[in-house]
Short mmCIF file of C-alpha atoms and ligand atoms in Angstrom, two decimals:
data_model
loop_
_atom_site.label_atom_id
_atom_site.label_comp_id
_atom_site.label_asym_id
_atom_site.label_seq_id
_atom_site.Cartn_x
_atom_site.Cartn_y
_atom_site.Cartn_z
CA MET A 1 2.01 10.76 -35.46
CA ALA A 2 3.03 8.00 -33.27
CA LYS A 3 1.18 7.94 -29.99
CA ILE A 4 3.35 8.57 -26.88
CA GLN A 5 2.89 5.67 -24.41
CA THR A 6 3.77 5.15 -20.75
CA LEU A 7 7.44 4.20 -19.80
CA ARG A 8 7.92 0.39 -19.36
CA GLY A 9 6.85 -0.61 -15.65
CA PHE A 10 4.71 2.71 -15.45
CA ARG A 11 1.04 2.35 -15.46
CA ASP A 12 -2.22 4.63 -15.43
CA ILE A 13 -4.62 3.58 -12.67
CA TRP A 14 -8.27 3.97 -13.01
CA GLY A 15 -11.58 2.01 -12.89
CA GLU A 16 -11.93 -0.88 -10.26
CA GLU A 17 -8.33 -0.83 -9.42
CA ILE A 18 -8.26 2.88 -8.26
CA GLU A 19 -11.57 2.27 -6.40
CA LYS A 20 -9.86 -0.42 -4.66
CA PHE A 21 -6.83 1.88 -3.72
CA ARG A 22 -9.29 4.32 -2.25
CA GLU A 23 -11.00 1.80 -0.24
CA ILE A 24 -7.56 0.45 0.88
CA GLU A 25 -6.41 3.90 1.91
CA ARG A 26 -9.77 4.76 3.58
CA ILE A 27 -9.65 1.76 5.80
CA SER A 28 -6.09 1.98 6.55
CA ARG A 29 -6.37 5.50 7.65
CA LYS A 30 -9.36 4.52 9.80
CA HIS A 31 -7.25 1.97 11.68
CA LEU A 32 -4.22 4.22 11.87
CA ASP A 33 -6.29 6.96 13.35
CA LEU A 34 -7.77 4.73 15.93
CA LEU A 35 -4.24 3.69 17.07
CA GLY A 36 -2.92 7.41 17.07
CA TYR A 37 -0.72 7.75 14.09
CA MET A 38 -0.15 10.98 12.59
CA GLU A 39 -0.02 11.34 8.86
CA MET A 40 2.85 12.95 6.96
CA GLU A 41 4.00 13.67 3.43
CA ILE A 42 7.71 13.63 2.49
CA PRO A 43 9.40 14.38 -0.75
CA VAL A 44 9.55 11.58 -3.52
CA LEU A 45 13.09 12.95 -4.50
CA GLU A 46 15.85 12.81 -1.82
CA LYS A 47 19.79 12.92 -1.90
CA THR A 48 20.95 9.60 -3.13
CA GLU A 49 23.19 9.14 -0.10
CA LEU A 50 20.13 8.88 2.19
CA PHE A 51 19.08 5.66 0.61
CA VAL A 52 22.60 4.32 0.20
CA ARG A 53 23.28 4.76 3.95
CA SER A 54 19.90 3.51 5.24
CA ILE A 55 19.20 0.57 2.77
CA GLY A 56 22.70 -0.56 2.52
CA ASP A 57 25.23 -0.63 -0.52
CA THR A 58 25.18 -4.29 -1.09
CA THR A 59 21.38 -4.68 -1.30
CA ASP A 60 19.53 -5.40 -4.63
CA ILE A 61 17.64 -2.03 -4.34
CA VAL A 62 20.81 0.11 -4.10
CA GLU A 63 23.02 -2.02 -6.39
CA LYS A 64 20.64 -2.15 -9.13
CA GLU A 65 17.02 -0.85 -8.66
CA MET A 66 17.28 3.04 -8.05
CA PHE A 67 16.11 5.71 -10.40
CA THR A 68 19.19 7.92 -9.75
CA PHE A 69 20.21 10.69 -11.73
CA THR A 70 22.46 14.00 -11.53
CA ASP A 71 20.06 17.21 -11.41
CA LEU A 72 20.95 20.50 -13.02
CA GLY A 73 22.88 21.50 -9.98
CA GLY A 74 25.14 18.66 -10.31
CA ASP A 75 23.90 16.73 -7.28
CA SER A 76 23.06 12.94 -7.20
CA VAL A 77 19.36 12.43 -6.43
CA THR A 78 17.13 9.51 -6.40
CA LEU A 79 13.37 8.85 -6.67
CA ARG A 80 12.57 7.18 -3.42
CA PRO A 81 12.54 3.19 -3.64
CA GLU A 82 10.97 3.13 -0.19
CA ALA A 83 9.65 5.51 2.44
CA THR A 84 11.47 4.44 5.82
CA ALA A 85 14.56 6.34 4.96
CA GLY A 86 12.74 9.51 4.30
CA VAL A 87 10.49 9.21 7.25
CA VAL A 88 13.77 8.97 9.38
CA ARG A 89 15.28 11.85 7.78
CA SER A 90 12.08 13.84 8.42
CA TYR A 91 11.92 12.68 11.94
CA LEU A 92 15.45 13.74 12.77
CA GLN A 93 15.21 17.02 10.81
CA ALA A 94 11.94 18.07 12.57
CA GLY A 95 13.44 17.14 15.95
CA LEU A 96 10.57 15.08 16.84
CA PHE A 97 12.70 12.76 19.05
CA VAL A 98 12.87 15.89 21.57
CA LYS A 99 9.18 16.33 21.38
CA GLU A 100 7.60 13.04 21.86
CA ARG A 101 8.65 9.78 23.71
CA VAL A 102 7.16 7.71 21.13
CA SER A 103 6.26 8.77 17.53
CA LYS A 104 3.80 6.91 15.44
CA LEU A 105 3.79 8.15 11.77
CA PHE A 106 2.53 6.99 8.52
CA THR A 107 2.82 8.28 4.90
CA LEU A 108 1.55 7.03 1.62
CA GLY A 109 2.46 7.60 -1.96
CA PRO A 110 4.37 6.14 -4.93
CA MET A 111 7.79 4.52 -4.82
CA PHE A 112 10.16 3.71 -7.78
CA ARG A 113 12.32 0.87 -8.45
CA HIS A 114 13.97 -0.01 -11.74
CA GLU A 115 13.03 -3.73 -11.64
CA LYS A 116 12.00 -5.97 -14.41
CA PRO A 117 8.14 -5.38 -14.67
CA GLN A 118 6.02 -8.47 -14.21
CA LYS A 119 2.68 -9.40 -12.36
CA GLY A 120 2.56 -7.51 -9.19
CA ARG A 121 6.07 -5.84 -9.83
CA PHE A 122 6.08 -2.18 -11.27
CA ARG A 123 8.64 0.57 -11.70
CA GLN A 124 6.29 2.94 -10.01
CA PHE A 125 4.10 1.37 -7.23
CA ARG A 126 2.33 2.66 -4.22
CA GLN A 127 3.06 1.92 -0.58
CA ILE A 128 1.34 2.71 2.86
CA ASP A 129 4.27 3.22 5.10
CA VAL A 130 3.87 2.94 8.91
CA GLU A 131 6.66 3.67 11.25
CA VAL A 132 7.18 3.83 15.29
CA PHE A 133 10.00 5.49 16.74
CA GLY A 134 11.05 5.49 20.49
CA SER A 135 10.31 2.15 21.86
CA ASP A 136 12.06 -1.31 21.62
CA SER A 137 9.02 -3.00 23.06
CA ALA A 138 8.04 -6.17 21.42
CA LEU A 139 4.41 -5.13 22.15
CA ILE A 140 4.57 -2.52 19.41
CA ASP A 141 5.71 -5.13 16.74
CA ALA A 142 2.56 -7.26 17.67
CA GLU A 143 0.40 -4.23 17.77
CA LEU A 144 1.49 -3.61 14.03
CA LEU A 145 0.54 -7.03 12.93
CA TRP A 146 -2.70 -6.98 14.81
CA MET A 147 -3.54 -3.52 13.27
CA ILE A 148 -2.75 -4.95 9.80
CA SER A 149 -5.00 -7.83 10.31
CA LEU A 150 -7.85 -5.56 11.41
CA ILE A 151 -7.44 -3.72 8.04
CA LEU A 152 -7.35 -6.83 6.02
CA LYS A 153 -10.49 -8.11 7.85
CA ASP A 154 -12.41 -4.77 7.01
CA LEU A 155 -11.17 -5.14 3.50
CA GLY A 156 -12.39 -8.79 3.32
CA VAL A 157 -8.96 -10.29 2.55
CA ALA A 158 -8.70 -13.81 3.63
CA GLY A 159 -6.37 -16.78 3.06
CA TYR A 160 -3.16 -14.98 3.92
CA THR A 161 -0.19 -16.09 5.93
CA ILE A 162 1.69 -14.18 8.37
CA GLU A 163 5.49 -15.38 8.49
CA VAL A 164 7.61 -13.71 11.38
CA ASN A 165 11.33 -14.32 12.26
CA SER A 166 13.99 -12.58 14.18
CA VAL A 167 17.10 -11.43 12.49
CA GLY A 168 18.80 -10.60 15.81
CA CYS A 169 21.12 -7.84 16.63
CA PRO A 170 24.71 -6.79 15.37
CA GLU A 171 26.11 -8.88 18.19
CA CYS A 172 24.35 -12.24 17.37
CA ARG A 173 25.12 -11.55 13.69
CA LEU A 174 28.89 -11.19 14.40
CA ASP A 175 28.90 -14.89 15.87
CA PHE A 176 26.53 -16.11 13.05
CA ARG A 177 28.63 -14.36 10.19
CA ASN A 178 31.42 -16.83 10.45
CA LYS A 179 29.17 -19.87 10.53
CA VAL A 180 27.37 -18.69 7.29
CA ILE A 181 30.67 -17.88 5.42
CA THR A 182 32.13 -21.29 6.45
CA TYR A 183 28.93 -23.08 5.17
CA PHE A 184 28.77 -21.15 1.90
CA GLU A 185 32.59 -21.15 1.03
CA GLY A 186 32.18 -24.86 0.35
CA LYS A 187 29.33 -24.23 -1.79
CA LYS A 188 30.34 -21.18 -3.95
CA GLU A 189 29.91 -22.85 -7.32
CA HIS A 190 26.07 -23.21 -6.61
CA LEU A 191 25.81 -19.45 -5.68
CA CYS A 192 24.84 -16.66 -8.17
CA GLU A 193 27.55 -13.97 -8.90
CA ASP A 194 26.02 -11.59 -6.62
CA CYS A 195 25.90 -13.81 -3.66
CA VAL A 196 29.54 -14.78 -4.18
CA ARG A 197 30.62 -11.23 -4.45
CA ARG A 198 28.42 -10.51 -1.15
CA LEU A 199 29.45 -13.54 0.82
CA TYR A 200 32.23 -11.65 2.84
CA ARG A 201 30.74 -8.31 2.73
CA ASN A 202 27.08 -9.01 3.65
CA PRO A 203 26.51 -12.80 4.00
CA LEU A 204 23.06 -12.60 5.28
CA ARG A 205 21.95 -11.31 1.67
CA ILE A 206 22.29 -14.81 0.44
CA PHE A 207 19.00 -15.65 2.36
CA ASP A 208 17.14 -12.92 0.47
CA CYS A 209 18.40 -14.02 -2.94
CA LYS A 210 15.60 -15.18 -5.49
CA HIS A 211 17.81 -17.50 -7.45
CA ALA A 212 16.72 -21.11 -7.33
CA HIS A 213 20.15 -22.38 -6.72
CA CYS A 214 20.88 -19.99 -3.96
CA ILE A 215 17.53 -20.91 -2.25
CA GLU A 216 18.53 -24.59 -2.69
CA VAL A 217 21.91 -24.23 -1.08
CA SER A 218 20.71 -22.13 1.63
CA ARG A 219 18.24 -24.74 2.89
CA GLN A 220 20.67 -26.60 4.77
CA SER A 221 22.49 -23.75 6.08
CA PRO A 222 22.38 -22.76 9.60
CA PHE A 223 19.84 -20.27 10.58
CA LEU A 224 20.47 -16.92 12.47
CA PHE A 225 17.25 -17.81 14.34
CA GLU A 226 19.29 -20.63 16.17
CA SER A 227 22.08 -18.24 17.02
CA LEU A 228 20.05 -15.49 18.54
CA CYS A 229 21.64 -13.89 21.87
CA ASN A 230 19.65 -14.09 24.99
CA PRO A 231 18.15 -10.53 24.84
CA CYS A 232 17.08 -11.13 21.33
CA ARG A 233 15.61 -14.50 21.96
CA THR A 234 13.74 -13.02 25.02
CA HIS A 235 12.26 -10.07 22.68
CA PHE A 236 11.13 -12.55 20.11
CA ASP A 237 9.38 -14.76 22.73
CA GLU A 238 7.80 -11.49 24.16
CA PHE A 239 6.50 -10.82 20.58
CA LEU A 240 5.17 -14.21 20.18
CA ALA A 241 3.15 -13.87 23.55
CA SER A 242 1.76 -10.41 22.65
CA LEU A 243 0.66 -11.72 19.28
CA ALA A 244 -1.21 -14.33 21.30
CA GLY A 245 -2.71 -11.70 23.33
CA PHE A 246 -3.89 -9.83 20.21
CA GLY A 247 -5.27 -13.12 18.79
CA VAL A 248 -3.02 -12.99 15.73
CA GLU A 249 -1.87 -16.27 14.45
CA THR A 250 1.68 -16.37 12.72
CA THR A 251 3.94 -18.91 11.31
CA ILE A 252 7.80 -18.80 11.97
CA ASN A 253 9.93 -18.76 8.87
CA LYS A 254 13.61 -19.05 9.94
CA ARG A 255 14.56 -18.25 6.29
CA LEU A 256 12.86 -14.79 6.40
CA VAL A 257 15.54 -11.80 6.38
CA ARG A 258 13.96 -9.13 4.11
CA GLY A 259 15.86 -7.26 1.48
CA LEU A 260 17.04 -4.27 3.39
CA ASP A 261 20.07 -3.89 5.63
CA TYR A 262 18.56 -1.90 8.41
CA TYR A 263 16.41 -4.53 10.04
CA THR A 264 17.00 -5.90 13.58
CA ARG A 265 15.10 -8.49 15.55
CA THR A 266 11.65 -8.75 14.40
CA VAL A 267 10.87 -9.03 10.71
CA PHE A 268 7.69 -10.25 9.03
CA GLU A 269 5.74 -10.72 5.90
CA PHE A 270 2.21 -11.09 4.79
CA THR A 271 1.89 -13.45 1.93
CA SER A 272 -0.82 -14.89 -0.21
CA GLY A 273 -0.88 -17.74 -2.70
CA GLU A 274 -3.06 -15.83 -4.99
CA LEU A 275 -0.24 -13.53 -6.02
CA GLY A 276 2.02 -16.03 -7.89
CA ALA A 277 5.79 -15.45 -7.74
CA GLN A 278 5.41 -11.98 -5.90
CA GLN A 279 3.66 -13.42 -2.84
CA THR A 280 4.56 -10.64 -0.35
CA PHE A 281 2.04 -7.87 -0.19
CA ILE A 282 3.08 -6.47 3.20
CA ALA A 283 6.36 -6.46 4.81
CA GLY A 284 8.35 -4.85 7.74
CA GLY A 285 10.24 -5.22 10.87
CA ARG A 286 12.22 -3.72 13.53
CA TYR A 287 15.24 -1.35 13.03
CA ASP A 288 16.76 -0.41 16.32
CA ASN A 289 19.98 1.17 14.98
CA LEU A 290 18.83 2.88 11.96
CA VAL A 291 17.94 6.44 13.49
CA GLU A 292 21.39 6.39 15.01
CA GLU A 293 23.07 5.43 12.03
CA MET A 294 21.51 8.32 10.11
CA GLY A 295 23.00 10.76 12.59
CA GLY A 296 20.26 10.78 15.32
CA PRO A 297 20.16 9.89 19.07
CA LYS A 298 19.95 6.06 19.79
CA THR A 299 16.18 5.59 19.03
CA PRO A 300 14.66 2.17 18.35
CA GLY A 301 12.28 1.99 15.60
CA THR A 302 9.87 -0.46 13.90
CA GLY A 303 7.32 -0.49 11.02
CA PHE A 304 5.94 -1.83 7.80
CA ALA A 305 4.87 -1.03 4.22
CA ILE A 306 1.88 -2.24 2.61
CA GLY A 307 2.34 -2.74 -1.28
CA VAL A 308 -1.09 -1.31 -2.25
CA GLU A 309 -1.13 -2.82 -5.79
CA ARG A 310 -0.66 -6.26 -4.52
CA LEU A 311 -3.04 -5.78 -1.69
CA ALA A 312 -5.57 -4.68 -4.21
CA MET A 313 -4.98 -7.89 -6.21
CA VAL A 314 -6.11 -9.84 -3.03
CA SER A 315 -8.81 -7.51 -1.94
CA PRO A 316 -12.42 -8.65 -3.17
CA GLY A 317 -13.33 -4.94 -3.87
CA GLY A 318 -16.72 -3.64 -4.08
CA MET A 319 -16.39 -2.43 -0.52
CA ALA A 320 -16.90 1.36 -1.33
CA HIS A 321 -20.31 2.40 0.03
CA LYS A 322 -22.21 3.96 -2.76
CA GLY A 323 -25.82 5.19 -2.45
CA PRO A 324 -28.28 4.84 -5.25
CA ARG A 325 -27.33 6.93 -8.46
CA PHE A 326 -29.63 9.29 -10.20
CA PHE A 327 -29.98 10.52 -13.77
CA PHE A 328 -31.89 13.64 -14.88
CA ALA A 329 -33.29 13.04 -18.34
CA TYR A 330 -34.68 16.21 -19.94
CA MET A 331 -36.56 16.89 -23.21
CA GLY A 332 -37.30 20.23 -25.03
CA GLU A 333 -36.13 23.80 -24.21
CA ARG A 334 -38.54 24.40 -21.16
CA ALA A 335 -37.32 21.19 -19.37
CA ALA A 336 -33.74 22.27 -20.04
CA LYS A 337 -34.23 25.32 -17.97
CA TYR A 338 -34.55 23.03 -14.89
CA VAL A 339 -31.25 21.19 -15.24
CA ALA A 340 -29.19 23.65 -13.04
CA SER A 341 -31.66 24.13 -10.34
CA VAL A 342 -32.34 20.29 -10.10
CA ALA A 343 -28.56 19.63 -10.16
CA ARG A 344 -27.99 22.30 -7.40
CA ALA A 345 -30.80 20.76 -5.02
CA PHE A 346 -29.63 17.02 -5.59
CA VAL A 347 -25.85 17.64 -5.22
CA GLU A 348 -26.00 20.21 -2.59
CA SER A 349 -27.83 17.77 -0.49
CA GLY A 350 -25.22 14.90 -1.19
CA MET A 351 -27.41 12.89 -3.66
CA PRO A 352 -25.46 11.77 -6.65
CA LEU A 353 -26.84 12.95 -9.86
CA ARG A 354 -25.81 12.88 -13.65
CA TYR A 355 -27.35 14.17 -16.75
CA ASP A 356 -26.52 14.74 -20.42
CA TYR A 357 -25.08 17.99 -21.41
CA HIS A 358 -27.05 18.20 -24.68
CA GLY A 359 -30.39 16.97 -23.79
CA LYS A 360 -30.79 14.55 -26.80
CA SER A 361 -33.67 12.08 -27.45
CA LEU A 362 -35.31 10.36 -24.42
CA LYS A 363 -34.03 6.91 -25.96
CA SER A 364 -30.38 8.18 -26.18
CA GLN A 365 -30.50 9.71 -22.67
CA MET A 366 -32.06 6.35 -21.11
CA ARG A 367 -29.18 4.39 -22.80
CA TYR A 368 -26.71 6.94 -21.44
CA ALA A 369 -28.45 6.60 -17.86
CA ASP A 370 -27.95 2.88 -18.37
CA SER A 371 -24.42 2.96 -19.06
CA LEU A 372 -23.75 5.09 -15.93
CA LYS A 373 -25.34 2.18 -14.02
CA SER A 374 -27.97 4.71 -12.69
CA ASP A 375 -30.54 3.26 -10.37
CA PHE A 376 -33.22 6.06 -10.89
CA VAL A 377 -33.84 8.09 -13.77
CA LEU A 378 -35.79 11.54 -13.35
CA ILE A 379 -37.80 12.30 -16.61
CA LEU A 380 -38.92 15.82 -17.41
CA GLY A 381 -40.86 16.69 -20.72
CA ASP A 382 -43.39 19.15 -21.84
CA ASP A 383 -46.19 16.76 -20.43
CA GLU A 384 -44.60 16.58 -17.09
CA ILE A 385 -44.09 20.46 -16.87
CA GLU A 386 -47.88 20.83 -17.78
CA LYS A 387 -48.88 18.72 -14.93
CA GLY A 388 -46.08 20.03 -12.56
CA ILE A 389 -44.42 16.70 -11.94
CA VAL A 390 -41.29 14.71 -12.72
CA THR A 391 -41.46 11.08 -13.70
CA LEU A 392 -39.12 8.90 -11.64
CA ARG A 393 -38.27 5.54 -13.00
CA ASN A 394 -36.67 2.80 -10.89
CA MET A 395 -34.33 1.13 -13.41
CA GLY A 396 -34.24 -2.07 -11.49
CA THR A 397 -37.98 -2.75 -11.17
CA LYS A 398 -39.14 -0.42 -14.01
CA GLU A 399 -41.68 0.98 -11.52
CA GLN A 400 -42.44 4.59 -12.17
CA HIS A 401 -43.59 7.38 -9.46
CA GLU A 402 -44.79 10.92 -9.89
CA LEU A 403 -42.60 13.40 -7.77
CA PRO A 404 -43.23 17.21 -7.51
CA LEU A 405 -41.44 19.43 -10.08
CA ASP A 406 -40.16 22.02 -7.55
CA PRO A 407 -36.44 21.07 -7.16
CA ALA A 408 -36.46 21.26 -3.29
CA ALA A 409 -39.58 19.24 -3.10
CA LEU A 410 -38.26 16.78 -5.71
CA THR A 411 -35.07 16.12 -3.71
CA ALA A 412 -36.94 15.61 -0.55
CA ALA A 413 -39.42 13.15 -2.14
CA ALA A 414 -36.36 11.37 -3.78
CA THR A 415 -34.50 11.21 -0.50
CA GLU A 416 -37.69 9.84 1.13
CA LEU A 417 -38.05 7.25 -1.53
CA ILE A 418 -34.65 5.52 -1.18
CA LYS A 419 -34.72 5.37 2.68
P1 ATP B 501 10.09 -8.34 -3.28
O1 ATP B 501 10.73 -9.58 -2.46
O2 ATP B 501 8.70 -8.79 -3.70
O3 ATP B 501 10.84 -7.65 -4.36
P2 ATP B 501 10.87 -6.27 -1.45
O4 ATP B 501 11.44 -7.17 -0.26
O5 ATP B 501 11.75 -5.63 -2.50
O6 ATP B 501 9.59 -7.13 -2.11
P3 ATP B 501 9.76 -4.16 0.27
O7 ATP B 501 10.93 -3.40 -0.04
O8 ATP B 501 9.79 -4.96 1.63
O9 ATP B 501 9.77 -5.32 -0.84
O10 ATP B 501 8.55 -3.51 0.05
C1 ATP B 501 7.19 -3.82 0.77
C2 ATP B 501 6.27 -4.20 -0.15
O11 ATP B 501 6.03 -3.13 -1.43
C3 ATP B 501 6.29 -5.47 -0.78
O12 ATP B 501 5.89 -6.47 -0.06
C4 ATP B 501 5.54 -5.43 -2.04
O13 ATP B 501 4.01 -5.58 -1.64
C5 ATP B 501 5.65 -4.10 -2.46
N1 ATP B 501 6.70 -3.72 -3.63
C6 ATP B 501 7.68 -3.80 -3.42
N2 ATP B 501 8.45 -3.73 -4.73
C7 ATP B 501 7.45 -3.69 -5.65
C8 ATP B 501 7.18 -3.46 -7.05
N3 ATP B 501 8.43 -3.27 -7.77
N4 ATP B 501 5.94 -3.33 -7.48
C9 ATP B 501 4.90 -3.21 -6.66
N5 ATP B 501 5.04 -3.70 -5.41
C10 ATP B 501 6.19 -3.68 -4.76
MG1 MG B 502 12.27 -6.29 -4.21
#
């Protein structure tokens, strides 16, 4: 019978990659805890309308990337393409805005987008999503970038660039809209179908288009950055000043707009040349009107998402702290009786131990120990039992020691040895 394979764009994750995911998540949680974030979990399946209303119906995500289907009850539901919409829904549903002035939240898990699979682009991928509700201060935006740089430093990630920009507020955009439309109207023949269609409905989307022609045409276009209203400009200047205070270096990219409609003022992306076409591995920004647009009270917000697969690609790895690994090799029926008690003594005192379940020849057990990258092998055969000892072999130096056979004493001696 033919084997069943994963769906296109969906992957199994194991080995070195999952080790990196664990490290990324451990180190991220450490810094999120230090800055007072609360972890939460939200559903992967939500009402389709939640994403259409928040992300915007003329974005790539909503127009062509969502896994949307009708459930058995006849409702249109969607596998979340990103987490902000769900976190906002949850924030409103729980009435958090009445309980605390500023809410700092994070969640992590899989997101789903029906995209063309390629390097760094999958249909199921992981994000660590961080959101702050209740303050419009540029200080928070700067604090987010500083916290990300601490996480990256801990992971040993170097050689990345932080691009920042301001996409202003609905007021600056109103002014700017006409300038952009006028500019692109004369160049319609160079734009892709999507951009032509969106020109009047959502002209800013042209700046996020990945088509070479659209990028080329937009190079000479006026930038929103130059049309910012005074409060938005002041906010951006405060953001830059706070970044300097935190010691975070950034580059202004006036073209940066992000792929979702809800952003206002601050937007940013962490990019790395190592990633090829999909350069951005962390992205985010401020969304001062989203909570209100989703039916809540006027509540500014800001946040970002880490693309875990892409961050893993730029992480050196090997950061997971592992102590030396032990293997217990036993020969004969008498020695076999010691397996359970030795395992208990080791593992219950936090010492990693592996063993073969069938106690084959010493040679085959040593080979197995080697394949498990064991640092030490404990050898127990009839000779050792007669002498009341266990032979410990250092697999690196090939040195051998005699340790006591009694499991508790054996564990204590092994612990002493690796200090
Ligand atoms: P891109 O421009 O690469 O399509 P995006 O603007 O759609 O990214 P966001 O919605 O801002 O991405 O998501 C934040 C991060 O999530 C991205 O920077 C990236 O690291 C990751 N990400 C987004 N889509 C995918 C995907 N299909 N596969 C893997 N990671 C993804
Ligand atoms: Mg995308």
